[in-house]
Coordinates of N, CA and C in Angstrom, one line a residue:
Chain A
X718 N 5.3 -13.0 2.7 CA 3.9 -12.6 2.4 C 3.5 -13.4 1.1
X719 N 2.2 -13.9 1.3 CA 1.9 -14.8 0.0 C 1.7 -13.8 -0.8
X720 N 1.7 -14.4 -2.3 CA 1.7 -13.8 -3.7 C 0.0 -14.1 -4.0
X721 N -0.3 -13.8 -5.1 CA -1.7 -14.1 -5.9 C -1.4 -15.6 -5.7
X722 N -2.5 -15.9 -5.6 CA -2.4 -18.2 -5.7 C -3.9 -17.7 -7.0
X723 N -3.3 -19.0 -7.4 CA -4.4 -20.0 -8.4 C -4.4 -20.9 -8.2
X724 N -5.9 -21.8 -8.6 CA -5.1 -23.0 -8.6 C -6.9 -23.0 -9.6
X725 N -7.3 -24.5 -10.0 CA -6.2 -25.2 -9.7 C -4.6 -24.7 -10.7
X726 N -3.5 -25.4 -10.9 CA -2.2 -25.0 -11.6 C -2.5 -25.9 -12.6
X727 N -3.5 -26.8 -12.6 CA -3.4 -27.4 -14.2 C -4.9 -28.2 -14.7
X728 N -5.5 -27.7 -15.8 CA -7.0 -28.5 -15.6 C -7.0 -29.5 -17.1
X729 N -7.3 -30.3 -17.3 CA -7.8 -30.8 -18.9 C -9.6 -31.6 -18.2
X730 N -10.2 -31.1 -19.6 CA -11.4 -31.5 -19.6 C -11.9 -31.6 -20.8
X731 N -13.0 -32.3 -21.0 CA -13.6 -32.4 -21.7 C -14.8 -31.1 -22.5
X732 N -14.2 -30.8 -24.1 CA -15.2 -30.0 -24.5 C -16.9 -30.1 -24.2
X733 N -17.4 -28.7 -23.8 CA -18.6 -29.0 -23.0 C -19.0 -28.9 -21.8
X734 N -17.9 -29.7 -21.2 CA -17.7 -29.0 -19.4 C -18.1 -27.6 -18.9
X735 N -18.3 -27.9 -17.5 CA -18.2 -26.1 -17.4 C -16.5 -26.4 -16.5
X736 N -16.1 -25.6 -16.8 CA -14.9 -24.9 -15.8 C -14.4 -24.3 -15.1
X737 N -14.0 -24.2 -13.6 CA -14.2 -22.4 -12.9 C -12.8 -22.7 -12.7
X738 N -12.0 -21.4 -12.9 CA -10.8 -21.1 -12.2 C -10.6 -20.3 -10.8
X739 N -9.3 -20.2 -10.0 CA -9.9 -19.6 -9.1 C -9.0 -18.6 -8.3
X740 N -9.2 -17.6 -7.7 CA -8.1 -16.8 -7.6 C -8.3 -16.1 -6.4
X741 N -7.1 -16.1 -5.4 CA -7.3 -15.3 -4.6 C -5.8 -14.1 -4.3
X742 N -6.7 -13.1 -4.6 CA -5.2 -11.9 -4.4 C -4.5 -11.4 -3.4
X743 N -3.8 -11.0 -3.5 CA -2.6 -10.4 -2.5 C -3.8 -9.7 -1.4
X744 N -3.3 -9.9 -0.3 CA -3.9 -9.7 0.8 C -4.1 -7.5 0.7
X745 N -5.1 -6.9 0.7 CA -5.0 -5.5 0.5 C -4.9 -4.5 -0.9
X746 N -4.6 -5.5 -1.6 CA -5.2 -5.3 -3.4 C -6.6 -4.9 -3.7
X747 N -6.9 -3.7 -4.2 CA -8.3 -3.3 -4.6 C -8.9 -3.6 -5.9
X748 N -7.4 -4.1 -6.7 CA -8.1 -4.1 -8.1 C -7.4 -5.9 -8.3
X749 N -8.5 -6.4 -9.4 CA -8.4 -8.1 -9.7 C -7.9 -7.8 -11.2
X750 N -7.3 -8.3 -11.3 CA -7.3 -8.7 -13.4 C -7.3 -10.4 -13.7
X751 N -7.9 -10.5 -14.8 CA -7.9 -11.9 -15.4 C -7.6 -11.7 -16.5
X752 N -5.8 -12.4 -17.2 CA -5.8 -12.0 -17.8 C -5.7 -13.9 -18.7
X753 N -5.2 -13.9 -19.9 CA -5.1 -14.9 -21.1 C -4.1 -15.2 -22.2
X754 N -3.2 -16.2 -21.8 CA -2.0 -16.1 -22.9 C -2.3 -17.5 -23.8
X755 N -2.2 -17.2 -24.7 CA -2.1 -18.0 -25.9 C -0.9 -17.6 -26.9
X756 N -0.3 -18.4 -28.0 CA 0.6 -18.5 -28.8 C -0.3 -17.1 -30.4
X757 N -1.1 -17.8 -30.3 CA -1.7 -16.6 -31.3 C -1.6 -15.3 -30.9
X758 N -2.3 -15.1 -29.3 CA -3.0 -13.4 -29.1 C -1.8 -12.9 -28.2
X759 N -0.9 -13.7 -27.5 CA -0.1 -13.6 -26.4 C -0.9 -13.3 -25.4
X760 N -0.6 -12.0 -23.9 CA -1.1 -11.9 -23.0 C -2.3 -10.5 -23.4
X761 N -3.4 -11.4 -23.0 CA -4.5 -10.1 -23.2 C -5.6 -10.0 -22.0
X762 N -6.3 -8.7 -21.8 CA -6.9 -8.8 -20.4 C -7.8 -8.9 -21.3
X763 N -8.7 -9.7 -19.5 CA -9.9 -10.3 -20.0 C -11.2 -9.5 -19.4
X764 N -10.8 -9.2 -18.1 CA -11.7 -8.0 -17.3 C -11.2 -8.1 -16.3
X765 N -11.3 -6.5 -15.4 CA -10.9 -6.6 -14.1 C -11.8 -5.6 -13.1
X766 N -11.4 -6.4 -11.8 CA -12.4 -5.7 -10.7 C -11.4 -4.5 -10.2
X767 N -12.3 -3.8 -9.6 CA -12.3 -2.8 -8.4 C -13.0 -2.9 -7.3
X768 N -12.5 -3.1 -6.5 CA -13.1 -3.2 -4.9 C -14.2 -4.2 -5.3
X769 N -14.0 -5.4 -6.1 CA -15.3 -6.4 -6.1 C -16.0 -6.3 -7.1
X770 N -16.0 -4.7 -7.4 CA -16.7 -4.3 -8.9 C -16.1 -4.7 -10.3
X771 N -16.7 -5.6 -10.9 CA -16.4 -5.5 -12.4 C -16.6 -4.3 -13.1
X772 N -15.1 -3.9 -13.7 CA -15.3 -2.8 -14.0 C -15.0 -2.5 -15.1
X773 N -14.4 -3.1 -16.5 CA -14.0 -3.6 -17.5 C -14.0 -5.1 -17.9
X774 N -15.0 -5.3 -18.8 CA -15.4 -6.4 -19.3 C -15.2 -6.9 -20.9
X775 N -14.4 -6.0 -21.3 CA -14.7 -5.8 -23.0 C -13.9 -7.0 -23.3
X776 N -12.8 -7.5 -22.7 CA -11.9 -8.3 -23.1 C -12.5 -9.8 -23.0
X777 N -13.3 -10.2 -22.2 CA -14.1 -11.3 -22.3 C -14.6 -11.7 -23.7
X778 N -14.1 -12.9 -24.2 CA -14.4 -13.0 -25.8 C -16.0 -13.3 -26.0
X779 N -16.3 -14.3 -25.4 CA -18.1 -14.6 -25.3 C -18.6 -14.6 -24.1
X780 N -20.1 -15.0 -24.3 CA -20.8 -14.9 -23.0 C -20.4 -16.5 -22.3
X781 N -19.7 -17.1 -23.1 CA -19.6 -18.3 -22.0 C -18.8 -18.2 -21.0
X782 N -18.0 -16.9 -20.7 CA -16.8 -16.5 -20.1 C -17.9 -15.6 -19.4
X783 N -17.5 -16.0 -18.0 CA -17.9 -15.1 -16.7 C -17.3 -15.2 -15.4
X784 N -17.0 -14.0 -14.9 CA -16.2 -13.7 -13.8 C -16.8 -13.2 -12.8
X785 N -17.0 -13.2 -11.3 CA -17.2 -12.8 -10.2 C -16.2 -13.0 -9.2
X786 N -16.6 -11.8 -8.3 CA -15.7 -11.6 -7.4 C -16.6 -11.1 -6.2
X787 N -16.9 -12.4 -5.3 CA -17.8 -12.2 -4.4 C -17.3 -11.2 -3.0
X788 N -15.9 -11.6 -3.0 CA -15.3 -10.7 -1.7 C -14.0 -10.5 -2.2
X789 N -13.2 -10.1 -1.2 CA -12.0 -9.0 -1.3 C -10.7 -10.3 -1.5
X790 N -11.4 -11.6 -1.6 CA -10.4 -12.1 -0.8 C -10.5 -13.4 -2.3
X791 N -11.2 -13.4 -3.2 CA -11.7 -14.5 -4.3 C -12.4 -13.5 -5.3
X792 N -12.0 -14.6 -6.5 CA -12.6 -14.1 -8.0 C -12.9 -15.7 -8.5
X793 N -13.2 -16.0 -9.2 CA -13.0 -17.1 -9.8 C -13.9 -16.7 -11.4
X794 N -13.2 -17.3 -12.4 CA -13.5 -17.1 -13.8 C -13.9 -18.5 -15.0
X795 N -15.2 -18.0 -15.0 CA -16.3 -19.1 -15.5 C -16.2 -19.8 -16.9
X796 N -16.0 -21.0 -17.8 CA -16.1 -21.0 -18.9 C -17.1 -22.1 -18.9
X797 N -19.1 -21.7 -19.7 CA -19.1 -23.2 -19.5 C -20.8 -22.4 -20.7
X798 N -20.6 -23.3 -21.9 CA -19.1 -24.5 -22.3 C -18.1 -24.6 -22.3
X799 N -17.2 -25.0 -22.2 CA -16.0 -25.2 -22.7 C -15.9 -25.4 -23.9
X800 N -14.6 -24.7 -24.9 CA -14.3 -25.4 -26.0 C -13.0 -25.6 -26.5
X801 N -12.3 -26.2 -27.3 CA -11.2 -26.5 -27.2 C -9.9 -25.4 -27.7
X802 N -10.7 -24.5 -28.4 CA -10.0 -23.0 -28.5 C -9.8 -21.9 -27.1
X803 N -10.6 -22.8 -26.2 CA -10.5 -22.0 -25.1 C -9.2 -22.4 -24.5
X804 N -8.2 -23.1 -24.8 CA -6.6 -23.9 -24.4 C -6.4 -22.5 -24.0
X805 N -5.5 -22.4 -22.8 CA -4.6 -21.4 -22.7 C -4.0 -21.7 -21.6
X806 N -3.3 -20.3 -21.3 CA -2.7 -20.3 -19.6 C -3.6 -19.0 -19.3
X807 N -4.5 -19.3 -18.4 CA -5.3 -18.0 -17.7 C -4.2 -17.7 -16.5
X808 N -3.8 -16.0 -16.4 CA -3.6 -15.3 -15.4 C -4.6 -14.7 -14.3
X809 N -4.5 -14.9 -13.1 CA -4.9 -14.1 -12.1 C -3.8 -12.7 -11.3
X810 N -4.2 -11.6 -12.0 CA -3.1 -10.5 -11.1 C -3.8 -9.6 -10.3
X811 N -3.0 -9.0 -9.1 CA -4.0 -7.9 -8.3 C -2.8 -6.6 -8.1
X812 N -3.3 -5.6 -7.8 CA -2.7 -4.4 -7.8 C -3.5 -3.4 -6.7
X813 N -2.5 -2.9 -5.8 CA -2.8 -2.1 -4.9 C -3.7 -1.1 -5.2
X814 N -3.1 -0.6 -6.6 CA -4.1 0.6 -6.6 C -4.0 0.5 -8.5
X815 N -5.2 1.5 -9.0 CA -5.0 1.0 -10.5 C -3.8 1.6 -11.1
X816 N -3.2 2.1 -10.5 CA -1.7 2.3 -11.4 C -0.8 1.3 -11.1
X817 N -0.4 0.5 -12.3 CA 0.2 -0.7 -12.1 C 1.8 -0.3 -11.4
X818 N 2.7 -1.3 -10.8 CA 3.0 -2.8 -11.4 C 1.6 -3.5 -10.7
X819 N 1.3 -5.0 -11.2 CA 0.5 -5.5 -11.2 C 1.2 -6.9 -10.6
X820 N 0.4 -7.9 -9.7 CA 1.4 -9.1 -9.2 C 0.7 -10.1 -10.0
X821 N 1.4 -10.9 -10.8 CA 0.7 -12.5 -11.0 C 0.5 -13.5 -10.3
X822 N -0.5 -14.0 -10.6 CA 0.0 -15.6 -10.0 C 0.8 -16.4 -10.7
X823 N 0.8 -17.5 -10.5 CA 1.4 -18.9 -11.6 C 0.7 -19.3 -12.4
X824 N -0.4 -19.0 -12.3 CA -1.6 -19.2 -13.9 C -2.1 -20.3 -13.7
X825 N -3.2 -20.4 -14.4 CA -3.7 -22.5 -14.3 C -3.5 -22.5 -16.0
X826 N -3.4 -23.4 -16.1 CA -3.1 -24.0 -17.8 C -4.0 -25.0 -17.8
X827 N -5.2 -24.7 -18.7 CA -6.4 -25.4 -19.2 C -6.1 -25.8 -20.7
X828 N -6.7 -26.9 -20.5 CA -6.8 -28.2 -21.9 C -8.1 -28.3 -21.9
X829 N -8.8 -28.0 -23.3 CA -9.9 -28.5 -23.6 C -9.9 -29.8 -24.8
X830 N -10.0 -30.4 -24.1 CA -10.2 -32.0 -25.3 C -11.2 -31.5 -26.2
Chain B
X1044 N -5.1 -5.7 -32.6 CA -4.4 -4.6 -33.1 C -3.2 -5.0 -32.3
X1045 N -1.8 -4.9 -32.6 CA -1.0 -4.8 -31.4 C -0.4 -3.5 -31.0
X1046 N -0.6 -3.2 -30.2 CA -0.8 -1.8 -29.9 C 1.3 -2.1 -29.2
X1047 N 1.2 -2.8 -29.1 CA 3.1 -3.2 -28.2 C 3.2 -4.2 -29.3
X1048 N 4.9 -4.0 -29.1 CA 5.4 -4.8 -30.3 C 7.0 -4.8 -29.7
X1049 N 7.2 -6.5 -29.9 CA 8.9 -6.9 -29.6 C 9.0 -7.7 -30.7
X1050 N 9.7 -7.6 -31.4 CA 10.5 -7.8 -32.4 C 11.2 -8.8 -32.6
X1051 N 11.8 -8.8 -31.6 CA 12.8 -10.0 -31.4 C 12.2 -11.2 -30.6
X1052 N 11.6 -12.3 -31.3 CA 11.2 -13.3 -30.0 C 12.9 -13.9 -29.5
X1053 N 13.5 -13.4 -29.6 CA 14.9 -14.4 -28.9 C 16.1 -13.4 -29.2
X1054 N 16.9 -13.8 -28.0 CA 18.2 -13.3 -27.9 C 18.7 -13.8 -27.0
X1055 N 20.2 -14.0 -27.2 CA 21.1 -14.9 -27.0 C 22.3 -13.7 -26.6
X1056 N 22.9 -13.9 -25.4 CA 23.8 -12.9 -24.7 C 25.2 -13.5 -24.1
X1057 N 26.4 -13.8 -24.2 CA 27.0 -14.2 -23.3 C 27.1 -13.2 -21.4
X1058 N 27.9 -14.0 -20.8 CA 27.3 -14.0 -19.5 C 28.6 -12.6 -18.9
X1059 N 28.0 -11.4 -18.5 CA 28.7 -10.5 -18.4 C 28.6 -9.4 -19.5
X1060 N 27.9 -10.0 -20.6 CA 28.0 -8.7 -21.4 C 26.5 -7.4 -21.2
X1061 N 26.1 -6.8 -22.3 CA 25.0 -6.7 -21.9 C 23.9 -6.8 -22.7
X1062 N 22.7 -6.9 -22.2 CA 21.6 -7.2 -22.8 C 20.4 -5.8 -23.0
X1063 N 20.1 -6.1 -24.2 CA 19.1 -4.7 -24.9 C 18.0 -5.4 -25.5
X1064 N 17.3 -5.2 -25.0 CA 16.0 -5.7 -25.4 C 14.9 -4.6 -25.7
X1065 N 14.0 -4.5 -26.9 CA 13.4 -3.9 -27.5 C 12.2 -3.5 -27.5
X1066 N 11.2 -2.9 -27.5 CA 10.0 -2.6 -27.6 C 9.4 -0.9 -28.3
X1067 N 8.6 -1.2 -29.1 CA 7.8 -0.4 -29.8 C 6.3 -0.1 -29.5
X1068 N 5.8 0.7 -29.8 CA 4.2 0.8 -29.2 C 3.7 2.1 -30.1
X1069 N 2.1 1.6 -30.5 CA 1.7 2.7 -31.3 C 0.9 3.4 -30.9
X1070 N 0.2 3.4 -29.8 CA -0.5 4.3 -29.1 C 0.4 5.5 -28.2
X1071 N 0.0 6.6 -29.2 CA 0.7 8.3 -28.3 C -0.5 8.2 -26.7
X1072 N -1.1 7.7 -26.9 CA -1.5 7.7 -25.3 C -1.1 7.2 -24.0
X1073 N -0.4 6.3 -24.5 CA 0.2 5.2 -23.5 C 1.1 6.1 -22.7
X1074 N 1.1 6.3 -21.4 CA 2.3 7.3 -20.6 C 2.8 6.4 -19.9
X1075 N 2.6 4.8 -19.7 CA 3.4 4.5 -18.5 C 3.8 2.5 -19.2
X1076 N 5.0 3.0 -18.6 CA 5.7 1.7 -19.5 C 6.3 0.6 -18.6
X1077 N 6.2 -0.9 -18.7 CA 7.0 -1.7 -17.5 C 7.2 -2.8 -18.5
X1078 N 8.5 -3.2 -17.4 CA 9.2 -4.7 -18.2 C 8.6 -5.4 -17.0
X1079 N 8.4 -6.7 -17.7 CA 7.8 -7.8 -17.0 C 9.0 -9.0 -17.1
X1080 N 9.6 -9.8 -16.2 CA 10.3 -11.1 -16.4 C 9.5 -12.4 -16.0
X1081 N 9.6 -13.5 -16.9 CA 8.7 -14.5 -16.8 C 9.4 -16.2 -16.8
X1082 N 9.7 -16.5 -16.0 CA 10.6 -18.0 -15.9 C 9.2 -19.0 -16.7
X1083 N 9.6 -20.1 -16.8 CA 8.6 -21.2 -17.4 C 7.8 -21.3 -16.2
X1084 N 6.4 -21.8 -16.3 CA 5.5 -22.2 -15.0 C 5.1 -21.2 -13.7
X1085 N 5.8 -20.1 -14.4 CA 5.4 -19.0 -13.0 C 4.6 -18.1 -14.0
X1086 N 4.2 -17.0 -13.0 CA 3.8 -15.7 -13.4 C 4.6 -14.6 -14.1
X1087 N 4.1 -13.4 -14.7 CA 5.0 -13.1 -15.3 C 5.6 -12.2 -13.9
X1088 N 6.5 -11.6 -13.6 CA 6.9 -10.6 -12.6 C 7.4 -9.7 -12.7
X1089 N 6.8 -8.2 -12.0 CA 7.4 -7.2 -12.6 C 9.1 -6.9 -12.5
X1090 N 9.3 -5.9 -13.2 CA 10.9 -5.6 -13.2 C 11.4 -4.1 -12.8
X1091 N 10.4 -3.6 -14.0 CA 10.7 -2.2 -13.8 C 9.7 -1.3 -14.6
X1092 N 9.8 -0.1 -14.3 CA 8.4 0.6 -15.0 C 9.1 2.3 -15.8
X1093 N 8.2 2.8 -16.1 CA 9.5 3.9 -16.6 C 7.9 5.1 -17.1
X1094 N 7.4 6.4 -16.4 CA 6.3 7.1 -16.9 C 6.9 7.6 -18.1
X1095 N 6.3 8.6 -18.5 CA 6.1 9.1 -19.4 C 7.0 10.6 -19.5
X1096 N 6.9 10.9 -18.4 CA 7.9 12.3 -18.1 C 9.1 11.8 -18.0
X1097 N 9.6 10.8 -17.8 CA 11.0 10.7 -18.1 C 12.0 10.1 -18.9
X1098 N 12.6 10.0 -19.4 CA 12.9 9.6 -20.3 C 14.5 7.9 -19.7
X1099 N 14.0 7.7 -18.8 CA 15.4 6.9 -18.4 C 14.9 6.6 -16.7
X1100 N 15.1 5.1 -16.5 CA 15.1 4.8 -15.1 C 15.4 3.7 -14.7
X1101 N 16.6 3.6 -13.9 CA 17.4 2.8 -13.7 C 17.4 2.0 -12.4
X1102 N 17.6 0.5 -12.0 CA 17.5 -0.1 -11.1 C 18.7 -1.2 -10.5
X1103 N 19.9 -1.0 -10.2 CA 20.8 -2.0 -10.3 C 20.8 -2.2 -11.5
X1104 N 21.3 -3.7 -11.9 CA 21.4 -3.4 -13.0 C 20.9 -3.1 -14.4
X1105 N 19.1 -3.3 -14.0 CA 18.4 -2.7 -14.8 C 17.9 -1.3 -15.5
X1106 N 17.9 -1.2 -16.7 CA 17.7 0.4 -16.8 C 16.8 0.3 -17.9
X1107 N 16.1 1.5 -17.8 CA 14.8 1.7 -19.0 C 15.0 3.0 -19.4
X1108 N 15.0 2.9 -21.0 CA 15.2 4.0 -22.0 C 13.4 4.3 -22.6
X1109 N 13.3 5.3 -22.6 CA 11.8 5.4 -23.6 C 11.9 6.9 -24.6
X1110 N 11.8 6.6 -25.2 CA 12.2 7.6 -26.4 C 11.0 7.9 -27.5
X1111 N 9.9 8.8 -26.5 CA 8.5 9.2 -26.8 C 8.6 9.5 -28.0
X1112 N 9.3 9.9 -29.2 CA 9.5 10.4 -30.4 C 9.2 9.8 -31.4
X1113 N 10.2 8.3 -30.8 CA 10.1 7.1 -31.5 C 9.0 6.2 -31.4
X1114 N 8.1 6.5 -30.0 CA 7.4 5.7 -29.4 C 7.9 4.3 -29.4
X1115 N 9.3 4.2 -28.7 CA 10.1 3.3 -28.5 C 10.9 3.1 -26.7
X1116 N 10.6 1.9 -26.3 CA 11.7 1.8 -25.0 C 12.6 0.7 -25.3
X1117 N 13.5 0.6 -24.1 CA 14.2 -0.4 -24.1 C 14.7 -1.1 -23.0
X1118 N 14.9 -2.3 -22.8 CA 15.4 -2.5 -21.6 C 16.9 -2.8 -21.6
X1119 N 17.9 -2.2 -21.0 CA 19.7 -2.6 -20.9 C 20.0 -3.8 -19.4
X1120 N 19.9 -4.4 -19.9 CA 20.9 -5.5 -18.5 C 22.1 -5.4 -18.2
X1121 N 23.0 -5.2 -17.7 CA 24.3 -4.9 -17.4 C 24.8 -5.2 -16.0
X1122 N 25.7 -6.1 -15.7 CA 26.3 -7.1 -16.9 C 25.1 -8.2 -16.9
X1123 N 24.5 -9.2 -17.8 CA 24.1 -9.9 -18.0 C 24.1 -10.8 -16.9
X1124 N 23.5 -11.8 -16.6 CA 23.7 -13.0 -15.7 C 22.7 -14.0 -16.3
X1125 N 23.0 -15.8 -16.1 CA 22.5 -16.7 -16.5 C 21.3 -16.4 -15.8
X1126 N 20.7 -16.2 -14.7 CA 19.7 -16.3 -13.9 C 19.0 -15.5 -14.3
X1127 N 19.4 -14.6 -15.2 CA 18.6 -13.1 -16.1 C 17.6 -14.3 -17.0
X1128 N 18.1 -15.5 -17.5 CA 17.3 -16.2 -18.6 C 15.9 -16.6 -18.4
X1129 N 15.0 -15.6 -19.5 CA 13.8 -15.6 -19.2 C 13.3 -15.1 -20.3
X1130 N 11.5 -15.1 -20.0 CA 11.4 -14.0 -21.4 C 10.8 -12.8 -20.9
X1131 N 10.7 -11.9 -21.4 CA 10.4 -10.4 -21.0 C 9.5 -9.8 -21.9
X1132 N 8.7 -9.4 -21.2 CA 7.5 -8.4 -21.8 C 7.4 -7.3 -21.3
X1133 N 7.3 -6.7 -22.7 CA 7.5 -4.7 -22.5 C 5.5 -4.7 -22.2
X1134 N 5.3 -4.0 -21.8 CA 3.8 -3.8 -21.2 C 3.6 -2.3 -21.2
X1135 N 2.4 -1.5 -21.8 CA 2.3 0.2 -21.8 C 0.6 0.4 -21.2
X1136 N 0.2 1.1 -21.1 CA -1.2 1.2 -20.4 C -1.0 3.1 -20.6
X1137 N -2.6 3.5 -20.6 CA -2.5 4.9 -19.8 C -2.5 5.0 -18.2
X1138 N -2.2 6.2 -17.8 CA -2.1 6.1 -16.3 C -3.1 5.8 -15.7
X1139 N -4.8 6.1 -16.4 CA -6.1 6.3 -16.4 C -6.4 5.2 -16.6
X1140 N -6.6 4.5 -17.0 CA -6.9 3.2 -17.7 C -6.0 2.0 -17.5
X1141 N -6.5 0.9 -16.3 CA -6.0 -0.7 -16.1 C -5.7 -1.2 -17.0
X1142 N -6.5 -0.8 -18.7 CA -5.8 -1.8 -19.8 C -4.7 -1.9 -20.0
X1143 N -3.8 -2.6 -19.4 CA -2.5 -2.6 -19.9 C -2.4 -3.2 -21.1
X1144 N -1.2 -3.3 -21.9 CA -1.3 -3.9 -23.4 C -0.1 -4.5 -23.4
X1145 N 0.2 -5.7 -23.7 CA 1.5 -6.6 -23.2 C 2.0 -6.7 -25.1
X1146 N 3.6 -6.9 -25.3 CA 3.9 -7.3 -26.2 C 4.2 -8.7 -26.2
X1147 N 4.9 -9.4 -27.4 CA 4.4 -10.6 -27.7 C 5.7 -11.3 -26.8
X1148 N 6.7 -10.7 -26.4 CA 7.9 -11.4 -25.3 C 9.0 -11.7 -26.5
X1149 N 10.3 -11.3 -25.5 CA 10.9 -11.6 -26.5 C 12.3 -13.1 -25.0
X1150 N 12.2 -13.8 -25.5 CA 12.9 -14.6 -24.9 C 14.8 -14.8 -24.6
X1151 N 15.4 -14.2 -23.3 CA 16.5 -14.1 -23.4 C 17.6 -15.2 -22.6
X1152 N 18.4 -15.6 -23.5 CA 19.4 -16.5 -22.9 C 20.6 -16.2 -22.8
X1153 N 21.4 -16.2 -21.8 CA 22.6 -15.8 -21.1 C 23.3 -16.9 -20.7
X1154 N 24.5 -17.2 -21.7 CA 25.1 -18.1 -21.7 C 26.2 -17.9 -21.1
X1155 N 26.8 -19.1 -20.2 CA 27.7 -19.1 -19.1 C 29.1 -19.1 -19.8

């Protein structure tokens, strides 16, 4: 049974760019998380859906960070501009139901020049 | 705020003994508690989880202690194995609430 995928698994761009990451979850998963690790904050959520619904957003740092989740089956998470503080490893995880455990993917690891 | 807290970024185990790894958390609301294991380049993956009503919960060789008093858990490995080598994150959330709240990982090596 496949796991959460991301891809892409690795991006560098140029500050300014826009960005989208992309994520599709475990097949029967109701709820999406995007989460964000860095060396300063470690792993922190960023917002997560329910049945497609964003339902917690607070964790998104700015408005250049946006997430949709058009169907049951894709999310993808927006950064644009881009800036170089935005470096991290973004997580994609989904969970059957909101009481966790929660599945990861393998994260994409973004470079902002 | 860090609401979870590991202590230890590293520990070093020989192979067969056992491993105790640590976590703290300061939110009395938190009822439900999991270890996460994370190799380089993957996801993190769960392990084990442990509510709030009990105080102990065990999986082969993994076991989880939570000692609501202290607002402390722990995780025991027994016996240890090289393939255990990873880093681990204690993770707490309410039952109500998807925020889960990850601690900072504490990184373990199991030498052969």
């Amino acid at each position: 049974d496949a796991g959460v995928i991301q891809s892409p698994r690795h991006e560098v761009t140029e500050m300014g760019q826009e960005v989208t990451l992309r994520c599709k979850p475990i097949s029967g998963h109701d709820y999406l998380f995007w989460y964000r690790q860095t060396m300063m904050r470690g792993l922190e959520l960023l917002i997560y859906f329910n049945n497609n619904v964003p339902i917690d957003d607070s964790g998104m740092p700015e408005d250049r960070f946006s997430a949709k989740m058009p169907n049951a089956s894709f999310s993808t998470l927006k950064i644009q501009p881009s800036e170089p503080r935005d470096s991290a490893v973004y997580f994609c995880a989904s969970s059957f139901t909101g009481v966790q455990p929660q599945h990861f993917g393998d994260g994409t690891r973004l470079s902002i020049l | 705020d860090q609401q979870v807290k590991q202590n230890s970024p590293s520990l070093s185990v020989q192979e067969g003994r056992i491993s105790i790894l640590n976590c703290d958390y300061t939110n009395s609301m938190f009822d439900y508690f999991l270890w996460y294991k994370k190799y380089p380049a993957e996801g993190p993956t769960f392990l084990i989880s442990i509510s709030s009503i009990k105080d102990k919960n065990e999986d082969g060789r993994f076991t989880v202690f939570l000692n609501k008093s202290a607002k402390h858990l722990s995780l025991h490995i027994v016996p240890s194995q090289p393939g255990d080598s990873a880093v681990y994150f204690c993770a707490a959330s309410e039952r109500n609430n998807n925020d889960m709240r990850f601690g900072a990982g504490t990184r373990l090596t199991v030498k052969p």
